[in-house]
């Protein structure tokens, strides 16, 4: 008998170009079954391109893509039947009413749960008679979420789910839904520019920069292994410090603030005598991202 993979997603050496633009290059990622996986990267990093490969909308030009152990291009029905997808541009048919969207989507999924769908509609305060084209951006995101969630997919793919939602809905509804899906042993993959939100919700994080994976680790491990340390040279030295694991360094003269990955004691040893440690703190995910890719994520907000 085939063994079911522990990974819902297995991407190996994925490469994709759009004419001269390299969207993904040598990209490998495994997403374990169960839990919340955050995909972070600036505009154009390659997040949506990756998600479209998982949906079988793009065929791998290089490398392989497996979802539930299957090739999404070869076996679209089996793969798509287990996925709930909220697209970045919320491309829902504008002429449909909310209740029609619910009926229409239900027809595609044998596991559609009408009671859950109705509960979500009420929580999202969506008028069943409203035409989708008349909905606000936030309401459209909620309608898209409802359609993605109500068949209780094994893999929920959310491309920028927070975009257009106000902070209360993000914190109290979206985060709660994402956690519930994960607590039921299912998997959520969501892309986001909002690193504080990813930090709050995700169990595991992958950072993409210019089509390449720069970091993939459990959130706890990322938090435990990254440090922000402020030092002062007491020996008259003023050169910018440098040691293995250092990701960024800011300051001048005898005082520097360093973000690094590794062990604090090992870092102190590398820096040698003649320094005073002023502060060691845990950096935010945003600071870690900036330290790794050299710039801040552009926040696309209303
Ligand atoms: P964003 O956060 O802005 O949505 P992203 O990380 O999802 O960005 P992608 O949409 O995957 O990034 O785009 C990766 C790169 O590929 C970008 O440079 C983008 O311009 C390019 N690209 C994506 N889709 C196409 C396409 N259909 N035709 C041409 N170029 C494309």
XYZ file of C-alpha atoms and ligand atoms in Angstrom, residues 18 21-23 41-50 58 88 160 193, ligand 1:
49
model
C 8.082 35.046 -17.624
C 11.737 37.840 -15.501
C 12.837 35.021 -13.243
C 9.828 34.437 -10.964
C 8.167 38.145 0.606
C 7.998 41.569 -0.969
C 5.984 42.443 -4.101
C 7.079 40.293 -7.017
C 9.015 37.827 -4.832
C 7.269 34.822 -6.413
C 4.583 33.919 -3.846
C 1.607 33.910 -6.218
C 3.612 32.065 -8.874
C 4.344 29.339 -6.334
C 1.156 26.567 -14.123
C -5.088 37.527 -4.430
C -2.853 37.778 0.867
C 3.013 41.271 3.616
P 2.838 40.284 -4.851
O 3.048 40.269 -3.392
O 3.044 41.622 -5.467
O 1.577 39.622 -5.292
P 4.319 37.876 -5.506
O 5.364 37.525 -4.521
O 3.045 37.135 -5.466
O 4.068 39.442 -5.482
P 4.465 36.969 -8.253
O 3.114 37.477 -8.628
O 4.639 35.520 -8.067
O 5.009 37.715 -6.957
O 5.481 37.492 -9.357
C 6.845 37.103 -9.435
C 7.494 37.809 -10.615
O 6.986 37.262 -11.823
C 7.229 39.290 -10.673
O 8.383 39.927 -11.191
C 6.069 39.405 -11.644
O 6.107 40.648 -12.298
C 6.356 38.274 -12.606
N 5.112 37.694 -13.153
C 4.182 36.994 -12.476
N 3.181 36.574 -13.272
C 3.485 37.036 -14.514
C 2.854 36.943 -15.783
N 1.699 36.284 -15.937
N 3.464 37.541 -16.829
C 4.624 38.199 -16.683
N 5.294 38.325 -15.513
C 4.730 37.753 -14.433
